[in-house]
PDB file of C-alpha atoms in Angstrom:
ATOM      1  CA  MET Y 128     -13.630-118.114  -6.811  1.00 88.00           C
ATOM      2  CA  ILE Y 129     -16.543-120.078  -5.298  1.00 97.00           C
ATOM      3  CA  LYS Y 130     -17.816-121.715  -8.486  1.00 96.00           C
ATOM      4  CA  ASP Y 131     -17.071-125.439  -8.622  1.00 96.00           C
ATOM      5  CA  LYS Y 132     -15.495-125.603  -5.264  1.00 98.00           C
ATOM      6  CA  VAL Y 133     -16.417-128.623  -3.098  1.00 98.00           C
ATOM      7  CA  VAL Y 134     -17.652-127.320   0.334  1.00 98.00           C
ATOM      8  CA  VAL Y 135     -18.535-129.578   3.227  1.00 98.00           C
ATOM      9  CA  ILE Y 136     -20.644-128.110   6.002  1.00 98.00           C
ATOM     10  CA  THR Y 137     -21.620-129.596   9.295  1.00 98.00           C
ATOM     11  CA  GLY Y 138     -24.670-128.535  11.122  1.00 96.00           C
ATOM     12  CA  ALA Y 139     -26.183-127.859   7.695  1.00 96.00           C
ATOM     13  CA  SER Y 140     -29.756-128.540   8.375  1.00 94.00           C
ATOM     14  CA  SER Y 141     -30.648-125.047   9.719  1.00 92.00           C
ATOM     15  CA  GLY Y 142     -29.238-121.722  10.686  1.00 93.00           C
ATOM     16  CA  PHE Y 143     -25.809-120.628   9.472  1.00 94.00           C
ATOM     17  CA  GLY Y 144     -25.120-123.970   7.837  1.00 96.00           C
ATOM     18  CA  LYS Y 145     -28.379-124.130   5.887  1.00 96.00           C
ATOM     19  CA  ASN Y 146     -28.131-120.512   4.744  1.00 96.00           C
ATOM     20  CA  THR Y 147     -24.392-120.895   3.813  1.00 98.00           C
ATOM     21  CA  ALA Y 148     -25.182-124.109   1.762  1.00 98.00           C
ATOM     22  CA  LEU Y 149     -27.984-122.330  -0.203  1.00 98.00           C
ATOM     23  CA  LEU Y 150     -25.924-119.173  -0.926  1.00 98.00           C
ATOM     24  CA  LEU Y 151     -22.726-121.182  -1.911  1.00 98.00           C
ATOM     25  CA  ALA Y 152     -24.819-123.507  -4.180  1.00 98.00           C
ATOM     26  CA  GLU Y 153     -26.321-120.455  -5.841  1.00 97.00           C
ATOM     27  CA  LYS Y 154     -22.769-119.236  -6.501  1.00 98.00           C
ATOM     28  CA  GLY Y 155     -21.835-122.572  -8.171  1.00 97.00           C
ATOM     29  CA  ALA Y 156     -20.259-124.547  -5.344  1.00 98.00           C
ATOM     30  CA  LYS Y 157     -20.799-128.275  -4.967  1.00 98.00           C
ATOM     31  CA  VAL Y 158     -22.013-128.666  -1.350  1.00 98.00           C
ATOM     32  CA  VAL Y 159     -21.895-131.687   0.994  1.00 98.00           C
ATOM     33  CA  LEU Y 160     -24.236-131.359   3.878  1.00 98.00           C
ATOM     34  CA  GLY Y 161     -23.900-133.024   7.269  1.00 98.00           C
ATOM     35  CA  ALA Y 162     -26.301-132.913  10.313  1.00 97.00           C
ATOM     36  CA  ARG Y 163     -28.141-135.236  12.551  1.00 96.00           C
ATOM     37  CA  ARG Y 164     -31.640-134.469  11.213  1.00 95.00           C
ATOM     38  CA  GLU Y 165     -32.098-136.481   7.969  1.00 96.00           C
ATOM     39  CA  SER Y 166     -35.461-134.860   7.032  1.00 96.00           C
ATOM     40  CA  ARG Y 167     -34.113-131.413   7.174  1.00 96.00           C
ATOM     41  CA  LEU Y 168     -31.015-132.436   5.197  1.00 97.00           C
ATOM     42  CA  GLN Y 169     -33.236-133.896   2.497  1.00 97.00           C
ATOM     43  CA  LYS Y 170     -35.199-130.739   2.287  1.00 97.00           C
ATOM     44  CA  VAL Y 171     -32.251-128.459   1.928  1.00 97.00           C
ATOM     45  CA  THR Y 172     -30.510-130.696  -0.578  1.00 97.00           C
ATOM     46  CA  SER Y 173     -33.780-131.036  -2.641  1.00 97.00           C
ATOM     47  CA  GLU Y 174     -34.128-127.195  -2.668  1.00 97.00           C
ATOM     48  CA  ILE Y 175     -30.547-126.814  -3.827  1.00 98.00           C
ATOM     49  CA  ASN Y 176     -30.873-129.429  -6.582  1.00 97.00           C
ATOM     50  CA  ALA Y 177     -34.205-128.224  -7.754  1.00 97.00           C
ATOM     51  CA  ASN Y 178     -32.832-124.800  -8.324  1.00 95.00           C
ATOM     52  CA  GLY Y 179     -29.995-126.095 -10.471  1.00 96.00           C
ATOM     53  CA  GLY Y 180     -27.353-126.542  -7.777  1.00 97.00           C
ATOM     54  CA  ASP Y 181     -25.301-129.604  -6.973  1.00 97.00           C
ATOM     55  CA  SER Y 182     -25.560-131.126  -3.488  1.00 98.00           C
ATOM     56  CA  THR Y 183     -25.492-134.264  -1.487  1.00 98.00           C
ATOM     57  CA  TYR Y 184     -25.774-135.209   2.180  1.00 98.00           C
ATOM     58  CA  LEU Y 185     -24.910-137.626   4.870  1.00 98.00           C
ATOM     59  CA  VAL Y 186     -26.466-137.946   8.330  1.00 98.00           C
ATOM     60  CA  THR Y 187     -23.580-137.017  10.624  1.00 98.00           C
ATOM     61  CA  ASP Y 188     -23.135-136.521  14.318  1.00 98.00           C
ATOM     62  CA  VAL Y 189     -19.888-134.595  14.795  1.00 98.00           C
ATOM     63  CA  LYS Y 190     -19.414-136.132  18.214  1.00 98.00           C
ATOM     64  CA  ASP Y 191     -18.524-139.395  16.404  1.00 98.00           C
ATOM     65  CA  HIS Y 192     -15.297-139.071  14.538  1.00 98.00           C
ATOM     66  CA  ARG Y 193     -16.249-142.037  12.402  1.00 98.00           C
ATOM     67  CA  GLN Y 194     -19.405-140.349  11.140  1.00 98.00           C
ATOM     68  CA  VAL Y 195     -17.296-137.141  10.293  1.00 98.00           C
ATOM     69  CA  THR Y 196     -14.722-139.185   8.495  1.00 98.00           C
ATOM     70  CA  ALA Y 197     -17.616-140.819   6.559  1.00 98.00           C
ATOM     71  CA  LEU Y 198     -18.783-137.346   5.637  1.00 98.00           C
ATOM     72  CA  ALA Y 199     -15.324-136.553   4.098  1.00 98.00           C
ATOM     73  CA  ASP Y 200     -15.318-139.877   2.361  1.00 98.00           C
ATOM     74  CA  LYS Y 201     -18.715-139.034   0.816  1.00 98.00           C
ATOM     75  CA  ALA Y 202     -17.364-135.652  -0.529  1.00 98.00           C
ATOM     76  CA  ILE Y 203     -14.347-137.488  -2.068  1.00 98.00           C
ATOM     77  CA  ALA Y 204     -16.387-140.242  -3.495  1.00 98.00           C
ATOM     78  CA  THR Y 205     -18.938-137.868  -5.026  1.00 98.00           C
ATOM     79  CA  TYR Y 206     -16.746-134.978  -6.120  1.00 98.00           C
ATOM     80  CA  GLY Y 207     -13.213-136.107  -5.921  1.00 97.00           C
ATOM     81  CA  ARG Y 208     -11.859-133.388  -3.586  1.00 98.00           C
ATOM     82  CA  ILE Y 209     -12.629-131.176  -0.579  1.00 98.00           C
ATOM     83  CA  ASP Y 210     -11.892-127.394  -1.225  1.00 98.00           C
ATOM     84  CA  VAL Y 211     -13.585-125.964   1.953  1.00 98.00           C
ATOM     85  CA  TRP Y 212     -14.600-127.573   5.153  1.00 98.00           C
ATOM     86  CA  ILE Y 213     -16.968-125.521   7.431  1.00 98.00           C
ATOM     87  CA  ASN Y 214     -17.187-126.631  11.123  1.00 98.00           C
ATOM     88  CA  ASN Y 215     -20.509-125.067  11.897  1.00 97.00           C
ATOM     89  CA  ALA Y 216     -22.275-127.597  14.177  1.00 96.00           C
ATOM     90  CA  GLY Y 217     -22.668-126.272  17.758  1.00 95.00           C
ATOM     91  CA  VAL Y 218     -24.683-125.935  21.001  1.00 94.00           C
ATOM     92  CA  MET Y 219     -25.012-123.082  23.289  1.00 90.00           C
ATOM     93  CA  PRO Y 220     -25.115-124.162  27.067  1.00 90.00           C
ATOM     94  CA  GLN Y 221     -25.993-121.413  29.583  1.00 89.00           C
ATOM     95  CA  GLY Y 222     -26.060-121.602  33.322  1.00 91.00           C
ATOM     96  CA  LEU Y 223     -24.026-120.871  36.448  1.00 94.00           C
ATOM     97  CA  PHE Y 224     -21.208-123.276  37.482  1.00 95.00           C
ATOM     98  CA  ILE Y 225     -22.919-123.812  40.813  1.00 95.00           C
ATOM     99  CA  GLU Y 226     -25.833-125.416  39.021  1.00 94.00           C
ATOM    100  CA  ASN Y 227     -23.672-128.335  37.928  1.00 94.00           C
ATOM    101  CA  GLN Y 228     -25.094-128.918  34.460  1.00 94.00           C
ATOM    102  CA  LEU Y 229     -22.569-131.557  33.844  1.00 95.00           C
ATOM    103  CA  GLU Y 230     -24.351-133.317  30.989  1.00 96.00           C
ATOM    104  CA  ASP Y 231     -24.684-129.930  29.129  1.00 95.00           C
ATOM    105  CA  TRP Y 232     -21.006-129.145  29.763  1.00 97.00           C
ATOM    106  CA  GLU Y 233     -19.953-132.573  28.295  1.00 97.00           C
ATOM    107  CA  ASN Y 234     -22.237-132.264  25.382  1.00 97.00           C
ATOM    108  CA  ALA Y 235     -20.794-128.777  24.605  1.00 96.00           C
ATOM    109  CA  ILE Y 236     -17.258-130.072  24.755  1.00 98.00           C
ATOM    110  CA  ASP Y 237     -18.038-133.067  22.535  1.00 98.00           C
ATOM    111  CA  ILE Y 238     -19.819-130.938  19.846  1.00 97.00           C
ATOM    112  CA  ASN Y 239     -18.081-127.576  19.970  1.00 97.00           C
ATOM    113  CA  ILE Y 240     -14.509-128.649  20.504  1.00 98.00           C
ATOM    114  CA  LYS Y 241     -14.298-132.320  19.524  1.00 98.00           C
ATOM    115  CA  GLY Y 242     -16.541-131.859  16.595  1.00 98.00           C
ATOM    116  CA  VAL Y 243     -14.185-129.156  15.234  1.00 98.00           C
ATOM    117  CA  LEU Y 244     -11.228-131.488  15.778  1.00 98.00           C
ATOM    118  CA  HIS Y 245     -13.072-134.333  13.982  1.00 98.00           C
ATOM    119  CA  GLY Y 246     -13.751-132.010  11.022  1.00 98.00           C
ATOM    120  CA  ILE Y 247      -9.999-130.976  10.880  1.00 98.00           C
ATOM    121  CA  SER Y 248      -8.846-134.577  11.188  1.00 98.00           C
ATOM    122  CA  ALA Y 249     -11.225-135.621   8.373  1.00 98.00           C
ATOM    123  CA  SER Y 250     -10.438-132.876   5.822  1.00 98.00           C
ATOM    124  CA  LEU Y 251      -6.842-131.628   6.379  1.00 98.00           C
ATOM    125  CA  PRO Y 252      -5.085-134.778   4.894  1.00 97.00           C
ATOM    126  CA  TYR Y 253      -6.943-134.235   1.647  1.00 97.00           C
ATOM    127  CA  MET Y 254      -6.169-130.525   1.650  1.00 98.00           C
ATOM    128  CA  GLN Y 255      -2.484-131.193   2.364  1.00 97.00           C
ATOM    129  CA  LYS Y 256      -2.340-133.643  -0.631  1.00 97.00           C
ATOM    130  CA  GLN Y 257      -4.032-131.131  -2.864  1.00 96.00           C
ATOM    131  CA  LYS Y 258      -1.774-128.326  -1.704  1.00 96.00           C
ATOM    132  CA  CYS Y 259      -4.866-126.031  -1.314  1.00 96.00           C
ATOM    133  CA  GLY Y 260      -7.908-125.815   0.820  1.00 97.00           C
ATOM    134  CA  GLN Y 261      -9.721-123.828   3.501  1.00 98.00           C
ATOM    135  CA  ILE Y 262     -11.015-124.702   6.918  1.00 98.00           C
ATOM    136  CA  ILE Y 263     -13.665-122.386   8.335  1.00 98.00           C
ATOM    137  CA  ASN Y 264     -14.408-122.648  12.044  1.00 98.00           C
ATOM    138  CA  ILE Y 265     -17.553-120.940  13.456  1.00 97.00           C
ATOM    139  CA  SER Y 266     -16.681-119.574  16.868  1.00 96.00           C
ATOM    140  CA  SER Y 267     -18.716-116.836  18.626  1.00 94.00           C
ATOM    141  CA  VAL Y 268     -18.356-113.388  20.264  1.00 93.00           C
ATOM    142  CA  ALA Y 269     -18.549-115.525  23.383  1.00 91.00           C
ATOM    143  CA  GLY Y 270     -15.072-116.668  22.291  1.00 93.00           C
ATOM    144  CA  VAL Y 271     -13.747-113.264  22.930  1.00 93.00           C
ATOM    145  CA  MET Y 272     -15.580-112.482  25.981  1.00 91.00           C
ATOM    146  CA  ALA Y 273     -17.255-114.299  29.010  1.00 91.00           C
ATOM    147  CA  HIS Y 274     -19.976-113.524  31.485  1.00 91.00           C
ATOM    148  CA  ALA Y 275     -21.614-115.233  34.422  1.00 93.00           C
ATOM    149  CA  GLY Y 276     -23.544-118.113  32.985  1.00 89.00           C
ATOM    150  CA  THR Y 277     -21.677-118.379  29.695  1.00 91.00           C
ATOM    151  CA  GLY Y 278     -18.478-119.852  31.137  1.00 95.00           C
ATOM    152  CA  VAL Y 279     -18.596-123.283  29.513  1.00 96.00           C
ATOM    153  CA  TYR Y 280     -19.930-122.014  26.207  1.00 95.00           C
ATOM    154  CA  SER Y 281     -17.306-119.235  26.138  1.00 96.00           C
ATOM    155  CA  ALA Y 282     -14.648-121.787  26.981  1.00 97.00           C
ATOM    156  CA  THR Y 283     -15.532-124.017  24.011  1.00 97.00           C
ATOM    157  CA  LYS Y 284     -15.633-121.134  21.665  1.00 97.00           C
ATOM    158  CA  TRP Y 285     -12.230-119.792  23.077  1.00 97.00           C
ATOM    159  CA  ALA Y 286     -10.917-123.317  22.326  1.00 98.00           C
ATOM    160  CA  VAL Y 287     -12.139-123.021  18.766  1.00 98.00           C
ATOM    161  CA  ARG Y 288     -10.172-119.823  18.369  1.00 96.00           C
ATOM    162  CA  ALA Y 289      -7.047-121.357  19.986  1.00 97.00           C
ATOM    163  CA  ILE Y 290      -7.323-124.441  17.737  1.00 98.00           C
ATOM    164  CA  SER Y 291      -7.814-122.281  14.588  1.00 98.00           C
ATOM    165  CA  GLU Y 292      -4.790-120.100  15.341  1.00 97.00           C
ATOM    166  CA  SER Y 293      -2.512-123.003  15.914  1.00 97.00           C
ATOM    167  CA  LEU Y 294      -3.890-124.673  12.761  1.00 98.00           C
ATOM    168  CA  ARG Y 295      -3.287-121.530  10.800  1.00 97.00           C
ATOM    169  CA  GLU Y 296       0.394-121.502  11.590  1.00 96.00           C
ATOM    170  CA  GLU Y 297       0.693-125.166  10.770  1.00 97.00           C
ATOM    171  CA  MET Y 298      -1.041-124.842   7.450  1.00 95.00           C
ATOM    172  CA  ALA Y 299       0.992-121.764   6.630  1.00 95.00           C
ATOM    173  CA  ASP Y 300       4.035-123.922   6.760  1.00 95.00           C
ATOM    174  CA  MET Y 301       2.565-126.595   4.379  1.00 95.00           C
ATOM    175  CA  ASP Y 302       3.234-126.644   0.650  1.00 95.00           C
ATOM    176  CA  GLY Y 303       0.629-124.670  -1.415  1.00 94.00           C
ATOM    177  CA  ASN Y 304      -2.092-122.400  -0.008  1.00 95.00           C
ATOM    178  CA  LEU Y 305      -4.013-123.744   2.859  1.00 97.00           C
ATOM    179  CA  ARG Y 306      -6.263-121.232   4.686  1.00 97.00           C
ATOM    180  CA  VAL Y 307      -8.006-121.010   8.063  1.00 98.00           C
ATOM    181  CA  THR Y 308     -10.806-118.638   8.897  1.00 98.00           C
ATOM    182  CA  ILE Y 309     -12.590-118.190  12.144  1.00 98.00           C
ATOM    183  CA  ILE Y 310     -16.059-116.618  12.052  1.00 97.00           C
ATOM    184  CA  SER Y 311     -17.434-115.316  15.302  1.00 96.00           C
ATOM    185  CA  PRO Y 312     -21.041-114.230  15.130  1.00 93.00           C
ATOM    186  CA  GLY Y 313     -23.014-112.281  17.660  1.00 88.00           C
ATOM    187  CA  SER Y 314     -26.906-112.405  17.852  1.00 82.00           C
ATOM    188  CA  PHE Y 315     -28.480-113.958  14.776  1.00 80.00           C
ATOM    189  CA  LYS Y 316     -31.814-115.822  14.361  1.00 72.00           C
ATOM    190  CA  THR Y 317     -30.911-119.433  14.333  1.00 72.00           C
ATOM    191  CA  GLU Y 318     -32.051-122.525  16.313  1.00 65.00           C
ATOM    192  CA  LEU Y 319     -29.052-122.196  18.710  1.00 67.00           C
ATOM    193  CA  MET Y 320     -31.237-121.369  21.612  1.00 60.00           C
ATOM    194  CA  ASN Y 321     -33.091-124.642  21.319  1.00 69.00           C
ATOM    195  CA  SER Y 322     -29.873-126.287  22.729  1.00 65.00           C
ATOM    196  CA  MET Y 323     -30.291-124.418  26.006  1.00 65.00           C
ATOM    197  CA  ASN Y 324     -31.735-126.385  28.917  1.00 71.00           C
ATOM    198  CA  ASN Y 325     -31.656-123.775  31.554  1.00 68.00           C
ATOM    199  CA  ASP Y 326     -34.895-121.936  31.485  1.00 70.00           C
ATOM    200  CA  ASN Y 327     -33.828-119.121  33.682  1.00 70.00           C
ATOM    201  CA  PHE Y 328     -31.023-118.121  31.326  1.00 65.00           C
ATOM    202  CA  LYS Y 329     -32.933-119.045  28.157  1.00 64.00           C
ATOM    203  CA  SER Y 330     -35.542-116.413  28.841  1.00 67.00           C
ATOM    204  CA  GLY Y 331     -32.916-113.694  29.171  1.00 62.00           C
ATOM    205  CA  VAL Y 332     -31.165-114.794  26.095  1.00 65.00           C
ATOM    206  CA  GLU Y 333     -34.371-114.858  24.143  1.00 67.00           C
ATOM    207  CA  GLU Y 334     -35.186-111.373  25.249  1.00 71.00           C
ATOM    208  CA  PHE Y 335     -31.618-110.230  24.080  1.00 69.00           C
ATOM    209  CA  TYR Y 336     -31.971-112.018  20.717  1.00 70.00           C
ATOM    210  CA  ASN Y 337     -35.404-110.630  20.177  1.00 69.00           C
ATOM    211  CA  LYS Y 338     -33.964-107.196  20.653  1.00 71.00           C
ATOM    212  CA  PHE Y 339     -30.893-107.386  18.495  1.00 69.00           C
ATOM    213  CA  ALA Y 340     -30.792-110.586  16.367  1.00 75.00           C
ATOM    214  CA  ILE Y 341     -30.953-110.252  12.614  1.00 76.00           C
ATOM    215  CA  THR Y 342     -31.024-112.888   9.685  1.00 85.00           C
ATOM    216  CA  PRO Y 343     -28.416-115.563   9.496  1.00 89.00           C
ATOM    217  CA  GLU Y 344     -27.949-114.875   5.835  1.00 91.00           C
ATOM    218  CA  ARG Y 345     -25.646-112.080   6.896  1.00 93.00           C
ATOM    219  CA  VAL Y 346     -23.247-114.619   8.336  1.00 94.00           C
ATOM    220  CA  ALA Y 347     -23.602-116.741   5.289  1.00 96.00           C
ATOM    221  CA  GLN Y 348     -22.547-113.765   3.102  1.00 96.00           C
ATOM    222  CA  THR Y 349     -19.483-113.178   5.302  1.00 97.00           C
ATOM    223  CA  ILE Y 350     -18.472-116.890   4.902  1.00 97.00           C
ATOM    224  CA  ALA Y 351     -18.896-116.761   1.109  1.00 98.00           C
ATOM    225  CA  GLU Y 352     -16.750-113.603   1.044  1.00 97.00           C
ATOM    226  CA  SER Y 353     -13.996-115.282   3.036  1.00 97.00           C
ATOM    227  CA  ILE Y 354     -14.001-118.149   0.427  1.00 98.00           C
ATOM    228  CA  ASP Y 355     -14.133-115.876  -2.577  1.00 97.00           C
ATOM    229  CA  LEU Y 356     -10.632-114.511  -2.161  1.00 95.00           C
ATOM    230  CA  PRO Y 357      -7.400-115.375  -4.016  1.00 94.00           C
ATOM    231  CA  ASN Y 358      -5.892-118.568  -2.539  1.00 91.00           C
ATOM    232  CA  ASP Y 359      -2.845-116.508  -1.466  1.00 93.00           C
ATOM    233  CA  THR Y 360      -4.987-114.240   0.836  1.00 94.00           C
ATOM    234  CA  SER Y 361      -6.859-115.184   4.034  1.00 94.00           C
ATOM    235  CA  TRP Y 362      -9.394-113.656   6.354  1.00 95.00           C
ATOM    236  CA  ASN Y 363      -8.075-115.058   9.531  1.00 96.00           C
ATOM    237  CA  GLU Y 364     -10.833-113.958  11.873  1.00 96.00           C
ATOM    238  CA  VAL Y 365     -14.062-112.183  11.540  1.00 96.00           C
ATOM    239  CA  ILE Y 366     -16.310-110.931  14.421  1.00 96.00           C
ATOM    240  CA  ILE Y 367     -19.724-110.121  13.039  1.00 93.00           C
ATOM    241  CA  ARG Y 368     -22.519-108.533  14.994  1.00 89.00           C
ATOM    242  CA  PRO Y 369     -25.798-106.814  14.373  1.00 87.00           C
ATOM    243  CA  THR Y 370     -24.996-103.037  14.256  1.00 88.00           C
ATOM    244  CA  LYS Y 371     -27.272-102.456  17.225  1.00 83.00           C
ATOM    245  CA  GLN Y 372     -25.832-105.176  19.424  1.00 82.00           C
ATOM    246  CA  VAL Y 373     -23.790-103.540  22.209  1.00 79.00           C
ATOM    247  CA  VAL Y 374     -21.839-106.648  23.703  1.00 79.00           C
TER     248      VAL Y 374
END
């Protein structure tokens, strides 16, 4: 059941995070939102609460483990528990290795990999103590395939899958029912392309997305379905694409 579960979402100011927050709140979850843009967080939180939902937020940069820990502390202080933690914050660097986009590479590692680890570090101890909980990590179809120009992005999303599978085994051995789910989306209409600094690749990706991308609410629905299962059952990994997307 989703109703009354406390759900923490990073990258919650737009895209998958925002749409998931709105949907879960509509279904009765208490949502704790983290992202860097406070004005966006305020807007999402106000919308949820105005519609009868229950939400709060904390400005959070997932690159900083102290801020992620503070987000977990906010959830505990406000609602007393953490039932679901969604590691959603991410960036999508594109470019050939020969172009040496070192800053983009380091940023992607800090957000896409370290950000996930920070979320696990902040939430897992509470879940172990509760003997129940679910960590949902947002990967990508780029985490199951790689192409010229997507190497670093694919590497970070492959890492998310490796972390998640290792975590799944670890949590399966803990007392109670602790679950891990990987959601790997294809082309959806989010602000992810805004994180791309390589104009040559960005134009190609925009063309691809304009052709195939569909609404991020579809991913939010999938996340909700993965939560709304009996605690003894897990969706371990879901790859979700627009029906017309070929790769």
